[in-house]
Amino acid sequence: MLYLLLGANLGDRVATLRRAIDLIGERVGVVVQASGLYETAPWGVTDQPAFLNQVLAVDTSLTPEAVLIQTQAIEQELGRVRHEKWGARVIDIDILYAGDRVIQTPALTIPHPFLHERRFTLVPLAEIAPDFVHPVRQQTNRTLLAACTDTSDVIALPAN
């Protein structure tokens, strides 16, 4: 199973995330599960609007490298412009896990290298895959969330 983190903090965040999910379903694979939406404090560069984040579980036959190409194309199509690392953005799609694969290349690191440090990632991830085991840390997402020292706000939005 592939796990993706979606984030947006510019424009119509809900509409952008919905469109991203549609495009992921068309180009990457079947979206098997989606977490709720969470409003989250910015991480890294904190002087920017709050994010909406969501985690998807996707069943795909694509390689992680091909998924990266597709997700970057989706980001660009939805208006993403890369100005500064961790800066404000219309859309961000991160690959968190690709099953139990461990990949470290100049273009791609899986599992995501900051996954275990970020509540905005772990809260929605633990919602849909609490017992999934991180292939490097050998801990479940639930355990990683319980041990996470990040105290930033991650607020569940009411389901629509």
Steps between C-alpha positions, in 0.01 A plus 500: 500500500618849413436778752494862385476820702313788338540855625374841389506845657426738213180551300192280544672229701208256510435522124871457428525189715187353339641565152835348600321186622314473169824534302681249723214257434535554126880491475647317798257234619183422689451717809405229748469721807523867592542651844291788616615855436721663760585867540861516606758753605778565247820301560850621414405847375235607751412850371232384254132396495382177663497185289233246426650152502367159408654154458399258226554126466543419131517164327737545206702294257738792436853505634569762768708691246207505256269611783735789573490609134119485501455682831740777398309539172173522696650764730611704199163463329325627814723807511788405729802726465807407703630821658643398835539173688207449738339823375138574419354298214184431308563124526763263631493124450754296694560127476507371859526126445512265201415178677804379692744638242798707608635732229772760526599675179576865426140543375306286746517382861242248622385478773470878510798618709300736729187284535570403864564864603177657374161483673333635185614183325461249782150595617325434165733207428417336834130559427503276191802274562567487875663156489713550187865442600764754392748282307808675644394590854303177546223680688133541415361838399304500828825452697681765295218747571507425874876562506495811279635811673338744253235695692352700210125518456331232288126564508250262340245679285138388517409250227288648222 
